[in-house]
Coordinates of C-alpha atoms in Angstrom, one line a residue:
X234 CA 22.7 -35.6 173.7
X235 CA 22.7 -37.9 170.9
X236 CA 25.6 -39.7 171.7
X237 CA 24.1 -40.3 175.4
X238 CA 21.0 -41.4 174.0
X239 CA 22.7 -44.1 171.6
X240 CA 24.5 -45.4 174.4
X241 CA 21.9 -45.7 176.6
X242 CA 20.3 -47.7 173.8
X243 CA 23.0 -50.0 173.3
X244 CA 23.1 -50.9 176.9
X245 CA 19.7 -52.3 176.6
X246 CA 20.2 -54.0 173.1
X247 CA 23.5 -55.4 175.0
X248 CA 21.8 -56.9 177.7
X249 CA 18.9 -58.2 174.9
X250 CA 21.5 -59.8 172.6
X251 CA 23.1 -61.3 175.1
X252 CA 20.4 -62.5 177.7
X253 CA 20.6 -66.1 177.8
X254 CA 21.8 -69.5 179.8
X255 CA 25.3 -68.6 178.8
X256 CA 28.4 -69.5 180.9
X257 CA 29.6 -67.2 183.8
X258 CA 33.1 -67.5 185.6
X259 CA 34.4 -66.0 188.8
X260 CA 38.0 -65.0 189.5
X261 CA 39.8 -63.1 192.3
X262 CA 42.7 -60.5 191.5
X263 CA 44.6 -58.2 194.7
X264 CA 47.2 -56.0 194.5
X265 CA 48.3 -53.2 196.3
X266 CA 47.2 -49.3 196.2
X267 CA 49.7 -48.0 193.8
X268 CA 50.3 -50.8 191.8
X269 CA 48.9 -52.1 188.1
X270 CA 46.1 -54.5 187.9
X271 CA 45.7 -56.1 185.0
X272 CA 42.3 -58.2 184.5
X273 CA 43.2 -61.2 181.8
X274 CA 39.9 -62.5 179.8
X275 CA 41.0 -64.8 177.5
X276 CA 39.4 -64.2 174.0
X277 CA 37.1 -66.6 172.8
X278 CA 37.8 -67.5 169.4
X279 CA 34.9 -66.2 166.5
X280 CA 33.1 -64.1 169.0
X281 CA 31.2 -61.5 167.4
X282 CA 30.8 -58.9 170.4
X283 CA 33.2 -58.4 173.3
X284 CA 32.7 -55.9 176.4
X285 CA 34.4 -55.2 179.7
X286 CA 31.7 -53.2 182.0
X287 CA 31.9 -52.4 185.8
X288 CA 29.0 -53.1 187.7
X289 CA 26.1 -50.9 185.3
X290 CA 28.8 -49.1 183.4
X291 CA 30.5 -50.1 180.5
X292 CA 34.1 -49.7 180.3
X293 CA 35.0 -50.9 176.5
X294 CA 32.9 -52.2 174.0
X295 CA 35.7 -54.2 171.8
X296 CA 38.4 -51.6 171.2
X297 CA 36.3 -48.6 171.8
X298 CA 36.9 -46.9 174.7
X299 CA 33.9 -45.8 176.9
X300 CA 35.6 -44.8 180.4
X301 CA 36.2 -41.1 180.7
X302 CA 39.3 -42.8 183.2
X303 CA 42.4 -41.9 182.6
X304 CA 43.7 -44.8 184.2
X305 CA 42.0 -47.6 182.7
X306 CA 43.0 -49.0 179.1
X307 CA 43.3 -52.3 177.2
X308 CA 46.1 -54.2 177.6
X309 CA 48.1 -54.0 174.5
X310 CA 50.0 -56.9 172.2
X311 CA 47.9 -59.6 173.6
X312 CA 46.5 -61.5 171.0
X313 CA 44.9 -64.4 173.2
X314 CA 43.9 -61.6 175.7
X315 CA 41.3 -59.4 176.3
X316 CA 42.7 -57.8 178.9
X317 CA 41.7 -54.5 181.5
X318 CA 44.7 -52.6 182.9
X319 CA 44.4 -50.2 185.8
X320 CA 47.0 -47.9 186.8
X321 CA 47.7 -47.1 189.3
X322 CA 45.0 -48.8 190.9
X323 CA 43.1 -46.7 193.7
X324 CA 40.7 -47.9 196.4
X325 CA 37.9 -46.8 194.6
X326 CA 38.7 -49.1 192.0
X327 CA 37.6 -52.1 194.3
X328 CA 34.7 -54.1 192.6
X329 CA 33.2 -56.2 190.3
X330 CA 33.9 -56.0 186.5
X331 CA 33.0 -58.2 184.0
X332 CA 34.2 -59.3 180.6
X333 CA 31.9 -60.4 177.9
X334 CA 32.4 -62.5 175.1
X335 CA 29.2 -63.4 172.5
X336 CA 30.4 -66.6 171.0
X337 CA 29.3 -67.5 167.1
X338 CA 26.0 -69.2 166.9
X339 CA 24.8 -68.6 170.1
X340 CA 22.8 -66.0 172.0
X341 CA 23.7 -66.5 175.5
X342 CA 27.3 -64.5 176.6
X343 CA 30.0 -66.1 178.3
X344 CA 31.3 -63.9 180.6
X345 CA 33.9 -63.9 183.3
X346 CA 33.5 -61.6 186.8
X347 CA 36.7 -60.6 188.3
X348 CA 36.2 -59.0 191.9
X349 CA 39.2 -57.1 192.1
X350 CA 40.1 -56.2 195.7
X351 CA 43.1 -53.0 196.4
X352 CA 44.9 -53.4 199.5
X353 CA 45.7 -50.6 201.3
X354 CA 48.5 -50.0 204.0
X355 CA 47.6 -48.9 207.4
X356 CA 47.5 -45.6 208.3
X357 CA 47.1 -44.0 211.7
X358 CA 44.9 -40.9 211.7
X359 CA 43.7 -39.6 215.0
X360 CA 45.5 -41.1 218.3
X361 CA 45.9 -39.5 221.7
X362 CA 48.7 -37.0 222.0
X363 CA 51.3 -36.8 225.3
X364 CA 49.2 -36.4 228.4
X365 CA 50.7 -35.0 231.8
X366 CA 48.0 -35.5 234.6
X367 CA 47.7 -36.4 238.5
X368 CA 47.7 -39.7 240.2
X369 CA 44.2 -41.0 240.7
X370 CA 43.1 -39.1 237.4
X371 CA 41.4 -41.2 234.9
X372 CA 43.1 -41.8 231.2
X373 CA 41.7 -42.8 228.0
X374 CA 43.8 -43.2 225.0
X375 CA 42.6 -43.8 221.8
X376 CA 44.0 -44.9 217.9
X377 CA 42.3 -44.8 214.6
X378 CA 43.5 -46.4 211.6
X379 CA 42.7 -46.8 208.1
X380 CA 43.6 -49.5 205.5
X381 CA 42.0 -52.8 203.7
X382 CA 41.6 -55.0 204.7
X383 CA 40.4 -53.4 208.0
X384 CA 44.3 -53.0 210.6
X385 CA 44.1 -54.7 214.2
X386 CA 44.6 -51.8 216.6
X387 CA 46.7 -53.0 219.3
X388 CA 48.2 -50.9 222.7
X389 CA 51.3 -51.1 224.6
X390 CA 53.2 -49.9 226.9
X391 CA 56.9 -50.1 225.8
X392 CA 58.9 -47.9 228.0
X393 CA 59.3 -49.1 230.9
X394 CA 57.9 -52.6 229.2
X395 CA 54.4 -53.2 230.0
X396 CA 50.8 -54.5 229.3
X397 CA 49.5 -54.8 225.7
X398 CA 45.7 -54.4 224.6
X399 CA 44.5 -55.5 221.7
X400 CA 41.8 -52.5 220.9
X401 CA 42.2 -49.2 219.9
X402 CA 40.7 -47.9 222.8
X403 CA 41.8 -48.4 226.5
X404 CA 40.8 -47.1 229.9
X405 CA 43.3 -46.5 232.7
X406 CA 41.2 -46.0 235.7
X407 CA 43.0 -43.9 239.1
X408 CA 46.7 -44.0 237.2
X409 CA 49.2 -44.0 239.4
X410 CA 53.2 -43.2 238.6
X411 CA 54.0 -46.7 238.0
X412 CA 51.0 -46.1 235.4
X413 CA 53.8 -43.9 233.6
X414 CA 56.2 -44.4 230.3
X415 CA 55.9 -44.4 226.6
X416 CA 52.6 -45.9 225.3
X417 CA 52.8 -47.0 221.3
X418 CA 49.5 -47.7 219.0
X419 CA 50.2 -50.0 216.2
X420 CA 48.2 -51.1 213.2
X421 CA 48.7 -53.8 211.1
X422 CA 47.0 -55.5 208.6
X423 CA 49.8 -57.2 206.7
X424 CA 49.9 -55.4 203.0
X425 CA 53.0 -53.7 204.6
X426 CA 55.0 -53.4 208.2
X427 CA 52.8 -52.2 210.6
X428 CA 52.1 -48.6 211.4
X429 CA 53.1 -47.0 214.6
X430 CA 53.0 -43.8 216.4
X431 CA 54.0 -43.2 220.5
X432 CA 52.9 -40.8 223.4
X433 CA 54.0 -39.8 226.6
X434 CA 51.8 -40.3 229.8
X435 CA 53.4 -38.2 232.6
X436 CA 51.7 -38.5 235.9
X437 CA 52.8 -35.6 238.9
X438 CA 53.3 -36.7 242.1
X439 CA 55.0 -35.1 245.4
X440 CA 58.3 -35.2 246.1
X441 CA 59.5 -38.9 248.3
X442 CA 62.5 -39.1 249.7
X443 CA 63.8 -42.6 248.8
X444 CA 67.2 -42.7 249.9
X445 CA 69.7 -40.4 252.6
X446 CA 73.5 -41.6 253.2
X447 CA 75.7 -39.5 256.1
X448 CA 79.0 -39.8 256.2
X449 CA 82.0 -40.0 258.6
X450 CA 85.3 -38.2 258.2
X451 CA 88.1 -37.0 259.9
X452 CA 89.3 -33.6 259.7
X453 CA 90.9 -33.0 256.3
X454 CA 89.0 -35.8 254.7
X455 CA 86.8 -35.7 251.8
X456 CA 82.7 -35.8 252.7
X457 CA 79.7 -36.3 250.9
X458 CA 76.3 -36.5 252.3
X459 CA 73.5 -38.0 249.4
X460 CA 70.0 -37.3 249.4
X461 CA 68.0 -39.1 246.5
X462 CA 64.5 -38.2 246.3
X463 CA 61.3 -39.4 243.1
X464 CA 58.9 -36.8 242.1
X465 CA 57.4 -35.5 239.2
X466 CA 58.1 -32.4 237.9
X467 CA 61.3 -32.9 239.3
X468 CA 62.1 -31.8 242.8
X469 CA 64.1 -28.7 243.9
X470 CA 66.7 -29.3 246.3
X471 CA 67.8 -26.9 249.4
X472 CA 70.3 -28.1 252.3
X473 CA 69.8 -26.7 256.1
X474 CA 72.3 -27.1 258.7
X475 CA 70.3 -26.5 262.0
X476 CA 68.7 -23.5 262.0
X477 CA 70.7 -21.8 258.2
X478 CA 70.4 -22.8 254.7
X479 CA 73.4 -24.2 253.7
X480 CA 75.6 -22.2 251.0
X481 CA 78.3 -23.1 248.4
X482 CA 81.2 -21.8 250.6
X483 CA 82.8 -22.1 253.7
X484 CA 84.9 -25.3 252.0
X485 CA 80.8 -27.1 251.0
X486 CA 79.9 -27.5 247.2
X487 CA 76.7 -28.8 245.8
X488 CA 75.7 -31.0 243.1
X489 CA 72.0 -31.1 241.9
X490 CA 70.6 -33.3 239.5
X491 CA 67.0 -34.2 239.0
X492 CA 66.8 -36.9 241.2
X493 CA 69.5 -36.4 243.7
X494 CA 71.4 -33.9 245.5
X495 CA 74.9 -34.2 246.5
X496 CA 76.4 -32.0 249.4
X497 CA 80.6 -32.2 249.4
X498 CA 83.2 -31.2 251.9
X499 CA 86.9 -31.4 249.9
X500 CA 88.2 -30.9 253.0
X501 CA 86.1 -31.3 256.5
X502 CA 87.0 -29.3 259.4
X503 CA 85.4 -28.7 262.7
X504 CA 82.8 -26.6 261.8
X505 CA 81.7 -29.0 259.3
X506 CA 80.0 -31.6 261.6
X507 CA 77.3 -31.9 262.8
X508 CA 73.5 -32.4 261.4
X509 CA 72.0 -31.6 257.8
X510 CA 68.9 -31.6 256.5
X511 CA 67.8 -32.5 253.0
X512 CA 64.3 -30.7 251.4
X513 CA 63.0 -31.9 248.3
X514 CA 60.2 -29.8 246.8
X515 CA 57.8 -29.2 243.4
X516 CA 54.5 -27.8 243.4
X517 CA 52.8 -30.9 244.5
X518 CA 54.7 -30.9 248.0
X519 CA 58.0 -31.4 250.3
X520 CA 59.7 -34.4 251.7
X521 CA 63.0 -33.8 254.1
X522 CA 65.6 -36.2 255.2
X523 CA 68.3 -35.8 258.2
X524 CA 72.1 -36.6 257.4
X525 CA 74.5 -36.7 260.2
X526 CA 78.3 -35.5 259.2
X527 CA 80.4 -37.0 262.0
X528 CA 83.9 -37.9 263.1
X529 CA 84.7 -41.8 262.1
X530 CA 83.4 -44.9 264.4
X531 CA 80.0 -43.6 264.7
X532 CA 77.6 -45.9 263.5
X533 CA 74.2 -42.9 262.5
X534 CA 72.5 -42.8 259.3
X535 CA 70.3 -40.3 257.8
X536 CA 66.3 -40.6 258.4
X537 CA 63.5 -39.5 257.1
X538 CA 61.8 -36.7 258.4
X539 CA 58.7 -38.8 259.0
X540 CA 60.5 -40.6 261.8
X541 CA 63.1 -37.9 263.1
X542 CA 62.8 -34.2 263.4
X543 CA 64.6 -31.6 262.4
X544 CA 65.1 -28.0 262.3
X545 CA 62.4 -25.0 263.8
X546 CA 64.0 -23.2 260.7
X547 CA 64.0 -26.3 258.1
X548 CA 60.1 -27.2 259.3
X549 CA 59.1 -23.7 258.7
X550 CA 60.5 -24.1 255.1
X551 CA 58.8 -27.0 254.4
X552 CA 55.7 -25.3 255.1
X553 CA 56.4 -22.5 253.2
X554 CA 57.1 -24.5 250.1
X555 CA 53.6 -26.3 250.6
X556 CA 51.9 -23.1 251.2
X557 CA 53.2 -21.7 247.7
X558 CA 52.4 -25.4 246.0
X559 CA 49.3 -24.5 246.8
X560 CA 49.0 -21.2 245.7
X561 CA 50.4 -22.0 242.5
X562 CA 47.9 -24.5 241.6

């Protein structure tokens, strides 16, 4: 109690002693979180009192230590210095201080203010995780960051390459699936390399059918009829031939992947021509294309099911698959 008393008393005959015209200097010191500062006051030669205080607080009062800190001491084997050292230096640390010098013969203090700024790296904190919606949804994504000085939040769309927005908030109104890829939030502020961080925007669609190739062969010939089809989740794949689903025997394989299915005849014989019918199918819906394994010379393609018909058997499928899309949902 009496030591905190005496202080507080010294503060005020401090301020007494030394209130006056004096001289006061300003200097700027940065570094990095982590690092040492040091704070050099060059000492005045004959001064009778020197003090190092932080904003109302006093740090050191000559060589006495006032600071309960840890991480704050005087400089050591610096004759010509007067000098504060923090470390490491912490974002809290970011201020004012002052050093004070009383020179002989005079009552004012010459003092020097040093505003000490800490840099801080960017740091991303709360940002929008991987989103799987439906075209004509609406999408926000969002980034916060942290650092000093204060990180520019920018948005882009990397994969495939896209638009960039320079805000850490951004709106995609009705997406679409060209609306999706891999979206990255960066901050930078330049005390180190930016910081990044990525999501995934998935958008389902229905099954299309983009792409059908028949084929002609003779008998003994190698076959393969394509059907290529974009949807998201990826599409199932069944084969009719007229009115029967088509089965890995009978001289036919099959070769799925998530985008295309290939039907292949090693070796075609007379009971392998004639038409085929492609379904692609996910929860959302169906799409069907018609491919046409003939004898060479004959100048068919596949089609769409939109512009050719196929199958009593192959239509009733369809439907059933849309039935249970809808079911499932």
């Amino acid at each position: 109690m009496e030591m905190a008393l005496w202080r507080c008393v010294f503060i005020i005959l401090l301020k007494a002693v030394w209130q006056g015209p004096g001289d006061v200097l300003s200097q700027n010191v940065t570094v990095r979180e982590g690092e040492e500062a040091i704070l050099r006051c060059t000492v005045l030669e004959g001064a009778v009192r020197r003090a190092w205080l932080n904003r109302s607080s006093i740090l050191f009062t000559g060589d006495e230590k006032w600071s309960p800190e840890e991480r704050v001491s005087l400089l050591k084997g610096t004759k010509n210095q007067y000098a504060l050292r923090i470390n490491p230096a912490e974002p809290q640390d970011e201020g004012s201080y002052s050093c004070s010098q009383q020179p002989p013969g005079r009552v004012g203090a010459k003092i020097v203010i040093f505003h000490l700024s800490v840099h801080v790296p960017p740091h991303i904190y709360n940002m929008t995780g991987d989103i799987t919606t439906d075209e004509t949804s609406n999408v926000s994504l969002r980034c916060r960051a942290t650092g000093n000085p204060e990180p520019q939040v920018t948005w882009k769309r990397i994969v495939p390459p896209g638009h960039e927005w320079r805000r850490s908030e951004v709106s995609l109104p009705s997406v679409m699936r060209k609306d999706a890829g891999t979206y990255e939030c960066s901050a930078r502020n330049g005390v180190t390399a930016p910081a990044r961080r990525r999501m995934i925007l998935t958008i389902r669609y229905p099954p299309v059918v983009t792409e059908v190739h028949g084929a002609g062969a003779a008998l003994g010939e190698t076959a393969v009829l394509r059907c290529e089809a974009s949807a998201q989740p990826p599409p199932e794949f069944t084969w009719f031939r007229d009115e029967h689903r088509v089965v890995t025997r009978h001289g036919i394989r099959l070769q799925t992947t998530d985008s295309r299915s290939l039907l292949m005849f090693p070796n075609v014989t007379n009971d392998h021509y004639g038409n085929y019918t492609c379904i692609a199918s996910n929860t959302l819906g169906t799409s069907a294309a018609s491919n046409l394994l003939h004898r060479p010379g004959l100048d068919i393609h596949g089609r769409a099911c939109s512009t050719h018909s196929f199958s009593f058997v192959a239509m009733l499928f369809v439907m059933m698959v849309a039935v249970m899309g809808l079911h499932a949902d």
